Coordinates of C-alpha atoms in Angstrom, one line a residue:
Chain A
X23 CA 8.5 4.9 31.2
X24 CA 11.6 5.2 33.3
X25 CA 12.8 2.7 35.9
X26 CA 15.8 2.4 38.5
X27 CA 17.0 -1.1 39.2
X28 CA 18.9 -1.7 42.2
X29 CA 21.4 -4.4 40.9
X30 CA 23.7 -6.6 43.3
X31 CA 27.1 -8.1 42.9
X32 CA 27.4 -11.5 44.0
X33 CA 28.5 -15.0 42.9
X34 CA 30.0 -13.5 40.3
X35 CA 27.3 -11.9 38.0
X36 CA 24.7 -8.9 38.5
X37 CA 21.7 -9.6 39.7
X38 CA 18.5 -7.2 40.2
X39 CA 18.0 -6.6 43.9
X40 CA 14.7 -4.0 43.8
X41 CA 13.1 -1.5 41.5
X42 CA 12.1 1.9 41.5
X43 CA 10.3 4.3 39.8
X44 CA 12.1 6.9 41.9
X45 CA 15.4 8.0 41.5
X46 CA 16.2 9.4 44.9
X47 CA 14.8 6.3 46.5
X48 CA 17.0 4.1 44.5
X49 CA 20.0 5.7 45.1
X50 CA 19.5 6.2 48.7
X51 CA 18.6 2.5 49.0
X52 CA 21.4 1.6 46.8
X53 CA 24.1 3.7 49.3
X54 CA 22.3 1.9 51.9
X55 CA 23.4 -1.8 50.4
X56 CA 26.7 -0.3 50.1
X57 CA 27.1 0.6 53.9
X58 CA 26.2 -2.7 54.6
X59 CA 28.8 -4.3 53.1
X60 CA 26.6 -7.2 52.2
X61 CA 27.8 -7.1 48.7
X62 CA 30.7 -7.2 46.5
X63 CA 29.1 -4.2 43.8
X64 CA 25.8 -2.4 44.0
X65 CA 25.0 0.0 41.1
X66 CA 21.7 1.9 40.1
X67 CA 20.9 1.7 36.6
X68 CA 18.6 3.9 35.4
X69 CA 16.2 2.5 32.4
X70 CA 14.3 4.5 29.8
X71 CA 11.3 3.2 27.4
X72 CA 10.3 4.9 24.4
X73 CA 7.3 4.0 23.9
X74 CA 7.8 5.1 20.3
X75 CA 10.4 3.2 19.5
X76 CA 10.1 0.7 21.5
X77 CA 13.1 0.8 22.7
X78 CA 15.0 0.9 26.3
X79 CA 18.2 2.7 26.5
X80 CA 19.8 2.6 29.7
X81 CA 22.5 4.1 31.9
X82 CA 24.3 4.0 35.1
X83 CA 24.1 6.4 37.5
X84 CA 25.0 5.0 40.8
X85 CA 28.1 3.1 41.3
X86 CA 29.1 1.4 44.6
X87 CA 30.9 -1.5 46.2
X88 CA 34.3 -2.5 47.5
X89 CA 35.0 -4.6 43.9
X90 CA 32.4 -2.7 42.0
X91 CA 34.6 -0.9 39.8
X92 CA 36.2 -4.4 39.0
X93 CA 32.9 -5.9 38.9
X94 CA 31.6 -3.3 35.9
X95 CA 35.3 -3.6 33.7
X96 CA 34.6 -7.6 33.6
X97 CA 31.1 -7.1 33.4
X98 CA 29.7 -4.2 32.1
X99 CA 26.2 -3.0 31.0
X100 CA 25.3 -3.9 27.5
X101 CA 25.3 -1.7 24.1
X102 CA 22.6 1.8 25.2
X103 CA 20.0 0.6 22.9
X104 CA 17.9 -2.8 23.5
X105 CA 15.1 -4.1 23.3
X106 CA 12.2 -4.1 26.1
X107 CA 13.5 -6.1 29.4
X108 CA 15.4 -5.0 32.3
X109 CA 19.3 -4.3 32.3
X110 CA 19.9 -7.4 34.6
X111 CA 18.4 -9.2 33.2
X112 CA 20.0 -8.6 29.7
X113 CA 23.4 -7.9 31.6
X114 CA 23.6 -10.3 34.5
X115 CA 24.4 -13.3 32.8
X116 CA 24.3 -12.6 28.8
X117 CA 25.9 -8.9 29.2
X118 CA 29.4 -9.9 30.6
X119 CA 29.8 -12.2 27.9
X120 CA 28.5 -10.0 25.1
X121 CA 30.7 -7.4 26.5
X122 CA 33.7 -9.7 26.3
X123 CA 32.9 -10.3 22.9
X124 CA 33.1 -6.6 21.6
X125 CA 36.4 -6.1 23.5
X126 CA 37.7 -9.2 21.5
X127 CA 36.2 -8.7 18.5
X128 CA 37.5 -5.0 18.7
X129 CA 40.8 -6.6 19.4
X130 CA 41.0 -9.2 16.1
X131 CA 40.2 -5.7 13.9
X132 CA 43.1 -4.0 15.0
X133 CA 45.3 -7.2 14.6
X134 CA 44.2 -7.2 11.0
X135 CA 44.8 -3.2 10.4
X136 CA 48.2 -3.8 11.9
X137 CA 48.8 -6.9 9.6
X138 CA 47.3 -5.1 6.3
X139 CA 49.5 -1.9 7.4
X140 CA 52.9 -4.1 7.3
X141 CA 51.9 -5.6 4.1
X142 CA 51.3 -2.2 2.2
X143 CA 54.6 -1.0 4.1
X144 CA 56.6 -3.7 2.8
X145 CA 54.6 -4.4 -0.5
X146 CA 55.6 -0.5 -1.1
X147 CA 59.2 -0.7 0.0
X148 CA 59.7 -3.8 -2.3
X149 CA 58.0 -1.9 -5.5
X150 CA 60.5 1.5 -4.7
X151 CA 63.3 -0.6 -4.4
X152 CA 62.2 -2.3 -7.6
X153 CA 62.2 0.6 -9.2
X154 CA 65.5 2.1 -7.9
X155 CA 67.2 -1.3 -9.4
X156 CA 65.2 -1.6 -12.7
X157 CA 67.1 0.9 -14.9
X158 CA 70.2 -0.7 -14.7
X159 CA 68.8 -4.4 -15.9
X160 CA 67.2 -2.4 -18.7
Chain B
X30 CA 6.7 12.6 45.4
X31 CA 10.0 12.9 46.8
X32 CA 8.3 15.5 49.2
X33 CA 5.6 12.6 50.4
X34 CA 5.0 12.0 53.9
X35 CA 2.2 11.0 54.9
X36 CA -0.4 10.9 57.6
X37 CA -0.6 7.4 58.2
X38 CA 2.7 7.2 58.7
X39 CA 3.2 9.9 61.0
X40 CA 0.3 8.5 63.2
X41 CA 1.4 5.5 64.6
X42 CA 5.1 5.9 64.6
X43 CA 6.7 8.2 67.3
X44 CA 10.0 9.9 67.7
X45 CA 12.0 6.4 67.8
X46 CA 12.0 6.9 63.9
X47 CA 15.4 7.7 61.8
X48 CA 14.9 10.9 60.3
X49 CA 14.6 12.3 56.4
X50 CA 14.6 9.3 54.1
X51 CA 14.9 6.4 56.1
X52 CA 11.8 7.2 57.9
X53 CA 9.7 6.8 54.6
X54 CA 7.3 3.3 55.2
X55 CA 8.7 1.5 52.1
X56 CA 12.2 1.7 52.5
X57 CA 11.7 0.7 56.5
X58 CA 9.8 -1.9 54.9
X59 CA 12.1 -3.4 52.9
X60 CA 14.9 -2.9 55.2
X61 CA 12.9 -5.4 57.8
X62 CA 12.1 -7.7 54.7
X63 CA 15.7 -7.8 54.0
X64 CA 16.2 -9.0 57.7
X65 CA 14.7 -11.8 56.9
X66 CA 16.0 -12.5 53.5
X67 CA 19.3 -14.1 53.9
X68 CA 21.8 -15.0 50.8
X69 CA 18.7 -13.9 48.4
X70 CA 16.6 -16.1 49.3
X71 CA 13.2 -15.1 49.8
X72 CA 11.4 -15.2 53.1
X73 CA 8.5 -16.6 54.5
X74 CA 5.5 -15.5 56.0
X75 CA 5.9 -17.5 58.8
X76 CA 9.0 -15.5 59.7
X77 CA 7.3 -12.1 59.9
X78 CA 6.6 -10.7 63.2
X79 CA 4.0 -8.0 63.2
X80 CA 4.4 -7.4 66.9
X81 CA 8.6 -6.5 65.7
X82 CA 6.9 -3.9 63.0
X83 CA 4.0 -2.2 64.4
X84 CA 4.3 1.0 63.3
X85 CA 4.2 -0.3 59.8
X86 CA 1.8 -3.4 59.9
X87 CA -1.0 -0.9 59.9
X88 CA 0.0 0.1 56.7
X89 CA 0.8 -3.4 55.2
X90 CA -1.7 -6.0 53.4
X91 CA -0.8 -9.3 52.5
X92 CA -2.2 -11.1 49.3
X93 CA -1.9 -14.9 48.9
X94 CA -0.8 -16.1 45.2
X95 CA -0.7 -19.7 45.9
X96 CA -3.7 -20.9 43.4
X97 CA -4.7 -17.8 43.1
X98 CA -1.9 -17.0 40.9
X99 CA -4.0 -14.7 37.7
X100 CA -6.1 -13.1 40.5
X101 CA -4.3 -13.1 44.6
X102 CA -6.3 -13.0 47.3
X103 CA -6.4 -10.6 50.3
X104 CA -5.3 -12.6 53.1
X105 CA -4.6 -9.7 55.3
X106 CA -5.3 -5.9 55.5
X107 CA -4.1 -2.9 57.7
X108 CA -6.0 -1.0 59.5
X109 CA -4.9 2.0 57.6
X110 CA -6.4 0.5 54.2
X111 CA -10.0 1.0 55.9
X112 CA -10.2 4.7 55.5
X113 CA -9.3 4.3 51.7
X114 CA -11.2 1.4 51.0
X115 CA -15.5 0.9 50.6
X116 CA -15.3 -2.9 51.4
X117 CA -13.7 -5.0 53.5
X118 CA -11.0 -7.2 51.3
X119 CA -9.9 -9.8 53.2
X120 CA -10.5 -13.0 51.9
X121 CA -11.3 -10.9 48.7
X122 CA -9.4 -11.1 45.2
X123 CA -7.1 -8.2 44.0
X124 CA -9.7 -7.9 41.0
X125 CA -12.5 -6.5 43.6
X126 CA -10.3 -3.9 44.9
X127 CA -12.1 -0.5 44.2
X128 CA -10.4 1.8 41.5
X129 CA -9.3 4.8 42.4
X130 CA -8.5 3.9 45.8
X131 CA -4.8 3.2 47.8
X132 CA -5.0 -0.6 47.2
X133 CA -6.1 -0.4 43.7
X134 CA -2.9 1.6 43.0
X135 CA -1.0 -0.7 45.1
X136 CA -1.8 -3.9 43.5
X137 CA -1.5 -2.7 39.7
X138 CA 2.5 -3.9 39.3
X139 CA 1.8 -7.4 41.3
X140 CA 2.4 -9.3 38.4
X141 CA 5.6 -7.6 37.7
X142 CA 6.7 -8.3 40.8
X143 CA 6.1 -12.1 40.4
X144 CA 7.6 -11.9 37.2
X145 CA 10.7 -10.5 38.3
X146 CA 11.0 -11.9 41.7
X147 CA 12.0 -8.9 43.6
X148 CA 10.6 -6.0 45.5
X149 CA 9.4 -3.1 43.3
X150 CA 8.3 0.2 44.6
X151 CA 6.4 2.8 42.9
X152 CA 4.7 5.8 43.7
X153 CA 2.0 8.1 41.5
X154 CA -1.6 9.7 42.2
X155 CA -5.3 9.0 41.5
X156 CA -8.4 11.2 42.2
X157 CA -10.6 9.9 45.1
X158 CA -14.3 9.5 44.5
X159 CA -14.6 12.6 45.6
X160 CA -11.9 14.4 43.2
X161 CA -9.5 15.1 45.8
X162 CA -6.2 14.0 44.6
X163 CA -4.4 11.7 46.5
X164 CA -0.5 10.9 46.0
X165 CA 0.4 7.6 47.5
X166 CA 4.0 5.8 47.5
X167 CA 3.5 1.5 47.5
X168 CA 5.7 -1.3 48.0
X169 CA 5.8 -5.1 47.0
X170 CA 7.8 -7.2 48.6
X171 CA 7.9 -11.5 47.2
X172 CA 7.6 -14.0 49.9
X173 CA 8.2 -17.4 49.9
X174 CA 7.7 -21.1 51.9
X175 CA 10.3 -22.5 50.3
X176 CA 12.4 -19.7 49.9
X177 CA 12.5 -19.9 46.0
X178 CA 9.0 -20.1 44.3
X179 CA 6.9 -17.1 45.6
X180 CA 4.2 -18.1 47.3
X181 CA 2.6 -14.6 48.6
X182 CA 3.1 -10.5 48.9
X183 CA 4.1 -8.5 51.7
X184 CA 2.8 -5.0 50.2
X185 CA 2.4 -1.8 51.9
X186 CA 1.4 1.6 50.9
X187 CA 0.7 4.9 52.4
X188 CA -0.7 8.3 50.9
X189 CA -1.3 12.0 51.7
X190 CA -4.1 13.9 50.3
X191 CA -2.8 17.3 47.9
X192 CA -3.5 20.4 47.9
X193 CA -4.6 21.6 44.5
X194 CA -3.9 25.3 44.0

C-alpha cells in the first residue's frame, strides 16, 4: 500500500497536513502550500507498506519551503525501515530527536576511535623506543 | 487516475475554472476548506457557504460523527450522489450506503481520517451493478465546532464511467 503525506513546517516540528494515494496530486498540492507561503517547510513523503513484512519504508520526494532545507538537517525523517504508522507521525515530534541522537551517538564513536588510535600510537612509540634503549641496560 | 475528469464535474462548472490540475473537484475542495482553516485549526460547518461553492456542493455530502462516532450519519447529500446511489441517504448511516456505488467507495477511509485528523484523498474503481467500471477520485475533509475535536466530514467525490477495451 503506498501513501503520500503532505507534511507542514510550523512551530517548530513536522506536522501532517493531507494524504494521498496519488503522487501527482500530492506534489501538485504540496507546490501549491509552497506558493503560498503559509509555511516555513512543506515536503512530500512518500510511504510504502509491505504487507509481507510488515513493514513501511519511506522516502522523500518533494522538498519545499523558504527554511525547509534547514527544517529537514535539524529534523530529518527517521531510519527507512519502521514499523506501521505514518512518517509524521513517527518524525514530527519523536524523529528530530531520534535523529539527533544518531548524529551524537555517531559523534561519541569517533571520539573513542580517535582516543583508542592515540593510545596504540603512543603505546607503540613507547614499546620501539623501549626497545632502541634496552640493549645498552643489558 | 491521473487522467480522470469527470462528467459531474464538467457539468455544473463553466469556463471560470483554472485549468489542468487545479480544476480537479478535490483539490478545489480542499483549497476552499483551507480558506476556512486558519493556523490548523479545523473549521466548522457553520462556516461553509454552499452558495460560495456551487459548482462543487453538488458533488459534496456531509456525514455527522457527533454520537454517531462507529457508524456517521448522512446529514447532507449532493445532487450528483443521486444518479450513483439506490436510496436516498440523508439522515441514513454510512453502514447503509450501497456497495459498489460512489459513496460506498467514498466513505471506506472515514475512520482514517478521524484518526489522523486531516483531509485524506484517494481515488480507485469498483464495478457498478451493472459491470460497467467506474473510476472515481474522493475526498474527506475533518470539520470541527470547536475547532479541535472533529465533529463532522465535508467529503466529496466524483467519477467517470471507463471504457473497457
Amino acid at each position: 500500500m503506498r501513501a503520500f503525506e503532505i507534511h507542514t513546517f510550523t512551530g517548530g516540528k513536522w506536522k501532517i497536513d493531507s494524504v494521498f494515494d496519488d503522487r501527482e496530486l500530492a506534489v501538485f498540492e504540496a507546490q501549491r502550500i509552497d506558493e503560498s507561503s503559509r509555511y516555513a517547510g512543506v515536503r512530500v513523503v512518500e510511504e510504502n507498506f509491505d504487507e509481507d513484512t510488515q513493514k513501511t519504508t519511506a522516502r522523500t520526494i518533494f522538498r519545499g519551503g523558504r527554511v525547509e532545507n534547514d527544517a529537514n538537517r535539524r529534523h530529518p525523517l527517521p531510519p527507512q525501515k519502521r514499523a506501521p504508522g505514518t512518517a509524521a507521525q513517527r518524525g514530527g515530534a519523536a524523529g528530530p530527536a531520534r535523529g539527533a541522537k544518531r548524529v551524537r551517538k555517531s559523534e561519541k564513536s569517533n571520539t573513542a576511535l580517535v582516543i583508542m588510535l592515540t593510545v596504540i600510537l603512543v603505546g607503540g612509540l613507547a614499546a620501539l623506543t623501549a626497545l632502541h634503549f634496552l640493549p645498552r641496560f643489558v | 487516475m491521473d487522467s480522470l475528469t469527470d462528467a459531474t464535474e464538467r457539468q455544473g462548472t463553466g469556463d471560470e475554472l483554472p485549468k489542468g490540475m487545479e480544476r480537479r473537484l478535490v483539490l478545489r475542495l480542499l483549497s476552499y476548506w483551507r480558506s476556512l482553516s486558519e493556523d490548523g485549526v479545523l473549521p466548522s460547518f457553520a462556516a461553509i457557504d454552499p452558495s460560495a461553492m456551487k459548482d462543487m456542493w453538488e458533488s459534496c455530502f456531509v456525514l455527522d460523527i457527533v454520537g454517531h462516532e462507529a457508524d456517521p450519519v448522512f446529514r447532507t447529500v449532493g445532487a450528483a450522489f443521486a444518479e450513483h446511489s439506490p436510496i436516498d441517504l440523508v439522515d441514513r448511516r454510512v453502514s447503509e450506503a450501497r456497495a459498489n456505488t460512489l459513496v460506498y467507495a467514498s466513505v471506506s477511509y472515514i475512520h482514517e481520517v478521524i484518526c489522523k485528523g486531516v483531509p485524506i484523498s484517494r481515488g480507485g474503481e469498483f464495478y457498478k451493478a451493472d459491470g460497467v467500471k467506474v473510476l472515481y477520485r474522493s475526498i474527506v475533509l475533518p470539520m470541527s465546532d470547536d475547532g479541535e475535536t472533529i465533529s463532522g466530514l465535508l467529503c466529496a467525490a466524483n467519477c467517470r464511467e471507463a471504457i473497457e477495451g
